[in-house]
mmCIF file of C-alpha atoms in Angstrom:
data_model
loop_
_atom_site.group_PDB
_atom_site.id
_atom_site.type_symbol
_atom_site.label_atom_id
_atom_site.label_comp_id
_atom_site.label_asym_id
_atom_site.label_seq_id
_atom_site.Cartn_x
_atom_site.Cartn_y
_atom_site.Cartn_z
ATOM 1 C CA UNK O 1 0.000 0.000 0.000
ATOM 2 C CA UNK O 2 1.102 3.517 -0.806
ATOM 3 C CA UNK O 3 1.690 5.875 1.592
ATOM 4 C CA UNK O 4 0.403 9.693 1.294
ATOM 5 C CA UNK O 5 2.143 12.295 1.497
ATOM 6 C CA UNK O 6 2.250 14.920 3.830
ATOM 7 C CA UNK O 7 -0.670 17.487 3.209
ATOM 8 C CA UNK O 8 -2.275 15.082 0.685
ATOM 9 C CA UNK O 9 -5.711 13.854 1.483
ATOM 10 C CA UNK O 10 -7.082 10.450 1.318
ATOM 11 C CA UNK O 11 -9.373 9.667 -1.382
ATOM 12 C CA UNK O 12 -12.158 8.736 1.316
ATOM 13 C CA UNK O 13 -11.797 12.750 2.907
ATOM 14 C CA UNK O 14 -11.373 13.696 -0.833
ATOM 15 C CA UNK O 15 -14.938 11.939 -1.638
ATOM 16 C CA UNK O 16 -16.628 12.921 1.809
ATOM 17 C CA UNK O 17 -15.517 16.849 0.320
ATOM 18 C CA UNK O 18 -17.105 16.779 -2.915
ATOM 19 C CA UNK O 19 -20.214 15.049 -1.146
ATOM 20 C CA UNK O 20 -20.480 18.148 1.037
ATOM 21 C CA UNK O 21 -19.643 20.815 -1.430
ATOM 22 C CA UNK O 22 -22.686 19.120 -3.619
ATOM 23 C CA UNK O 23 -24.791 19.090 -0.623
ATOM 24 C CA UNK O 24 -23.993 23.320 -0.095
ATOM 25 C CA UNK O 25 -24.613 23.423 -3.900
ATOM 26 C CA UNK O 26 -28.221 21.670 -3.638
ATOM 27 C CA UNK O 27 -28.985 23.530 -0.710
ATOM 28 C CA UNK O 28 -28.268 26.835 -1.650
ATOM 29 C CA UNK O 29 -29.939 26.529 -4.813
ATOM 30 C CA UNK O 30 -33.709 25.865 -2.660
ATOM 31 C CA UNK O 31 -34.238 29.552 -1.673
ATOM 32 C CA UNK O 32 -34.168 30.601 -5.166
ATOM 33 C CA UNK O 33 -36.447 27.621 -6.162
ATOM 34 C CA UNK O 34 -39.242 28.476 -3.598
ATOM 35 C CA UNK O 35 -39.404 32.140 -3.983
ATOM 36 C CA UNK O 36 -39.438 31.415 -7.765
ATOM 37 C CA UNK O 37 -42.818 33.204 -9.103
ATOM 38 C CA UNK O 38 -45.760 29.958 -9.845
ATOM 39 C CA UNK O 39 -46.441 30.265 -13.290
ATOM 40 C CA UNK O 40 -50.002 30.997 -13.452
ATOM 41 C CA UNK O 41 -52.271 28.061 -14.843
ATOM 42 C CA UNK O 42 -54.476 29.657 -17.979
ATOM 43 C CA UNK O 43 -58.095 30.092 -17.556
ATOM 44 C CA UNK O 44 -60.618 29.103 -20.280
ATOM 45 C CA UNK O 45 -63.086 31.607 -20.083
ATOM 46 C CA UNK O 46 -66.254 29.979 -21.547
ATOM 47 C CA UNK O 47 -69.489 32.605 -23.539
ATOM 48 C CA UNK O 48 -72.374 30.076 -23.714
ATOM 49 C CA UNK O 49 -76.344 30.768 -23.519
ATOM 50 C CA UNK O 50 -77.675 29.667 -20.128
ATOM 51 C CA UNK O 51 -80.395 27.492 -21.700
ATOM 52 C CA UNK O 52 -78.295 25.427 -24.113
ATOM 53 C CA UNK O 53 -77.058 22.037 -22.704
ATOM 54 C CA UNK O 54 -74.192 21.111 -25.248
ATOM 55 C CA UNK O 55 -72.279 23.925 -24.402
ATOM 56 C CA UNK O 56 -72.767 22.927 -20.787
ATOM 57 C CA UNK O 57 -71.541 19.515 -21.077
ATOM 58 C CA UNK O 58 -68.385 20.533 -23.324
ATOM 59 C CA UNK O 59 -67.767 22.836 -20.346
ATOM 60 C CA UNK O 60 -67.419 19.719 -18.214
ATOM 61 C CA UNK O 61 -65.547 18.222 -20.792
ATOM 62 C CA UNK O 62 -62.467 20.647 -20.821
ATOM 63 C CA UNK O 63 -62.549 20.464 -16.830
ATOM 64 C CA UNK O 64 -62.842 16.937 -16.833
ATOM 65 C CA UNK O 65 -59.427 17.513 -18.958
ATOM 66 C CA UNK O 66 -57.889 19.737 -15.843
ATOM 67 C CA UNK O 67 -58.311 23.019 -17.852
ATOM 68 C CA UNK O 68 -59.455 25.857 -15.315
ATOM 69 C CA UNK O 69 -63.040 27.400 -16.544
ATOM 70 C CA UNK O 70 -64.538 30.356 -15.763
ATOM 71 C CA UNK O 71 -68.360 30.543 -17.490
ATOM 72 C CA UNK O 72 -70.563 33.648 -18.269
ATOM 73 C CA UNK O 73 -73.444 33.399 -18.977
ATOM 74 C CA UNK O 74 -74.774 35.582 -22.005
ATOM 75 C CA UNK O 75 -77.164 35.669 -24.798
ATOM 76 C CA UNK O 76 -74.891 38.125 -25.961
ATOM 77 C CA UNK O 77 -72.393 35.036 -27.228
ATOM 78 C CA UNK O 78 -72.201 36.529 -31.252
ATOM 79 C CA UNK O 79 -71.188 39.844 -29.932
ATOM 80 C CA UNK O 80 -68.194 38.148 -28.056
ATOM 81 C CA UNK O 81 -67.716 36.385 -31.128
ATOM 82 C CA UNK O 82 -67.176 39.904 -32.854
ATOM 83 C CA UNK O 83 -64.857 40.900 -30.478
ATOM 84 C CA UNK O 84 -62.982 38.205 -31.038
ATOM 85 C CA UNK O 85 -62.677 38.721 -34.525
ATOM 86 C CA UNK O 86 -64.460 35.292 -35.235
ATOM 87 C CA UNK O 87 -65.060 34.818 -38.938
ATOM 88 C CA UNK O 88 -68.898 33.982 -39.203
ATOM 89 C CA UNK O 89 -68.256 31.030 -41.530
ATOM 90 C CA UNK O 90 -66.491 29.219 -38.435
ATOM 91 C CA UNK O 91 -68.886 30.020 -35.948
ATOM 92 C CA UNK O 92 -70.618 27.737 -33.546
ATOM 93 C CA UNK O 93 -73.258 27.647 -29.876
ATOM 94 C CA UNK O 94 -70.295 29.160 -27.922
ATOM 95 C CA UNK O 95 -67.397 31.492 -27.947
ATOM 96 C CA UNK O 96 -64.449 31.116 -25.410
ATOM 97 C CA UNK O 97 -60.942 32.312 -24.901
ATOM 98 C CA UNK O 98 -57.307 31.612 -23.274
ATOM 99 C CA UNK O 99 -53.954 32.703 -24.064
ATOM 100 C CA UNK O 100 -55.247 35.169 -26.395
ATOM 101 C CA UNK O 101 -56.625 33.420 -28.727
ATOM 102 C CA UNK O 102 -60.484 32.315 -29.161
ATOM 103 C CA UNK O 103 -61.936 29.234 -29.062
ATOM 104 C CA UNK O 104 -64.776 28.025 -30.904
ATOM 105 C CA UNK O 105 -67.561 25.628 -30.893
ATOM 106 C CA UNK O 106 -67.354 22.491 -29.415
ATOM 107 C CA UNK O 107 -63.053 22.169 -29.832
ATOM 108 C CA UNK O 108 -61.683 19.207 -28.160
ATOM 109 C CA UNK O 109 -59.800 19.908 -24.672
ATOM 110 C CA UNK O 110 -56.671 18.161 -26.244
ATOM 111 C CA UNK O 111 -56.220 20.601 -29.187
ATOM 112 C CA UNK O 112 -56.730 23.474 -26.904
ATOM 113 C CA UNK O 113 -53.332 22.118 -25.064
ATOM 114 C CA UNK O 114 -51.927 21.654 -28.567
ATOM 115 C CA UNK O 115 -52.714 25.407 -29.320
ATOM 116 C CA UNK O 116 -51.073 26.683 -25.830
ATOM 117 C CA UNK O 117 -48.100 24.515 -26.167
ATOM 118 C CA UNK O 118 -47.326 25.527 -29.787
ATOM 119 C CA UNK O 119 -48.185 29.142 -29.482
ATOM 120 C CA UNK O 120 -48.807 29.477 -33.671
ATOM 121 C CA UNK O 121 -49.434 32.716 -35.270
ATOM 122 C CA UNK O 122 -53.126 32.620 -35.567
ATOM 123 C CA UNK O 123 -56.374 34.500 -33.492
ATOM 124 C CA UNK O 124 -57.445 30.604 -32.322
ATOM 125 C CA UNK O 125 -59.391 27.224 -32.885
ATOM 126 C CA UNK O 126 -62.919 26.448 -34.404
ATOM 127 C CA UNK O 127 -65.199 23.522 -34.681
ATOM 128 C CA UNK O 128 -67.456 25.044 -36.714
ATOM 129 C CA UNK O 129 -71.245 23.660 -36.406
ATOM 130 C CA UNK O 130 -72.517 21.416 -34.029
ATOM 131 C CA UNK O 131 -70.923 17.719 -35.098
ATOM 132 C CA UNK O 132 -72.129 14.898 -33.512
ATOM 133 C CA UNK O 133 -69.152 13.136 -32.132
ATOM 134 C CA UNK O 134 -67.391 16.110 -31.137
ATOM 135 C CA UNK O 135 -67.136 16.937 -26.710
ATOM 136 C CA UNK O 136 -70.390 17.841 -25.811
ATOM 137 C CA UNK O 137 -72.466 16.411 -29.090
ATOM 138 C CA UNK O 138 -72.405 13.001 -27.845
ATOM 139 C CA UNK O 139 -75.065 10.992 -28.862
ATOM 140 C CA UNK O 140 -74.174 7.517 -28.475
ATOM 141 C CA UNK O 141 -72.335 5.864 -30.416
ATOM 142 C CA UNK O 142 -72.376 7.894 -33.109
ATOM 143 C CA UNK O 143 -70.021 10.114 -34.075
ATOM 144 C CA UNK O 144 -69.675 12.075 -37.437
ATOM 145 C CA UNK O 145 -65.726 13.018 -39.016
ATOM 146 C CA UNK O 146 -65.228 16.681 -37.831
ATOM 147 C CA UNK O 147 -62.187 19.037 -38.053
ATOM 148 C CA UNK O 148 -60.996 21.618 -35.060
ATOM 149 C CA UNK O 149 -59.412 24.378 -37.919
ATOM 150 C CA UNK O 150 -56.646 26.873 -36.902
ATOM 151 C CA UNK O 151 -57.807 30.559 -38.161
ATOM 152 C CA UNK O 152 -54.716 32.478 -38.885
ATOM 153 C CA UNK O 153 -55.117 36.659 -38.536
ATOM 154 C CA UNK O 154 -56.222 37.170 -42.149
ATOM 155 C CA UNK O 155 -59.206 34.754 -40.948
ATOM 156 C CA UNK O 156 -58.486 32.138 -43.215
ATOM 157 C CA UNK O 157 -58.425 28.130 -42.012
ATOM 158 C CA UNK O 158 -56.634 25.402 -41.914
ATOM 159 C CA UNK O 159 -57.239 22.150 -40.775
ATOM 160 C CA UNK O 160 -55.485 21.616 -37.391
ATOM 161 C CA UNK O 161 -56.642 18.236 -36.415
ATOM 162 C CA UNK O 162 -59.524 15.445 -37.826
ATOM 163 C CA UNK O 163 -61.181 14.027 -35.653
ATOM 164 C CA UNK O 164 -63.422 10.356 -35.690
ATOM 165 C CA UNK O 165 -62.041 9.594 -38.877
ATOM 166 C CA UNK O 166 -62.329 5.968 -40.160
ATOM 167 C CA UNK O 167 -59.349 3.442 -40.224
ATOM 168 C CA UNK O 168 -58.613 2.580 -44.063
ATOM 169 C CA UNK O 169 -56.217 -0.308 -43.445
#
């Protein structure tokens, strides 16, 4: 066995130092982490008639999805729409917004994610009509092929995701 010179440490006191010095590191690092700011969870805020029930239960579908809601009831919806800049031709029962951009009809809760995590260039999402299938037009069983379209700021669409459309394998 080797001997160690004078003023040298052994590599047990050299591993016990870098165990500590990590341990300071972690340590000091938790003040910052708990008075970080929480990032503030976006609210859906929902426009929908107070007599009509498919809005109501695509309301409970985006909670049931752990989306915060906040409804008002209006039978103003159409002038929300307006203010939204909501081309008529993608209209639907109810108007909502979050993040800044609007949302449409009866738009699936996991497109509405898809929109806030990519952040595109566009004023928001639309299911236009009332297809059955779609959250909140359940009816059964049935379920007709719908589209949740992406309106860009001329107004224009695209399609952003199909929905209950038919395996062809």
């Amino acid at each position: 066995m080797k001997k160690l010179q004078a003023g040298t440490k052994n590599p047990q006191e050299l591993q016990m130092i870098d165990r500590r010095t990590m341990l300071a590191l972690v340590l000091s690092a938790i003040p910052v982490v708990a008075c970080a700011k929480p990032v503030k969870a976006e609210i859906l805020t929902v426009y929908k008639s107070p007599q009509c029930g498919c809005c109501g239960a695509w309301v409970e579908h985006v909670k049931a999805s752990g989306l915060q809601v906040r409804v008002v009831e209006t039978d103003r919806v159409a002038e929300k729409a307006d203010q939204l800049r909501v081309p008529e031709k993608f209209r639907s029962c109810h108007t909502a917004e979050i993040g800044g951009y609007f949302i449409e009809g009866h738009v699936p809760a996991e497109d509405i994610r898809k929109l806030l995590r990519e952040r595109p260039q566009a004023l928001g999402l639309s299911v236009p009509g009332m297809p059955i299938g779609s959250p909140g037009m359940e009816q059964g069983g049935r379920r007709e092929t719908f589209n949740t379209v992406l309106v860009d700021r001329t107004g224009a669409g695209k399609i952003f995701h199909r929905h209950n459309v038919a395996s062809t394998l």
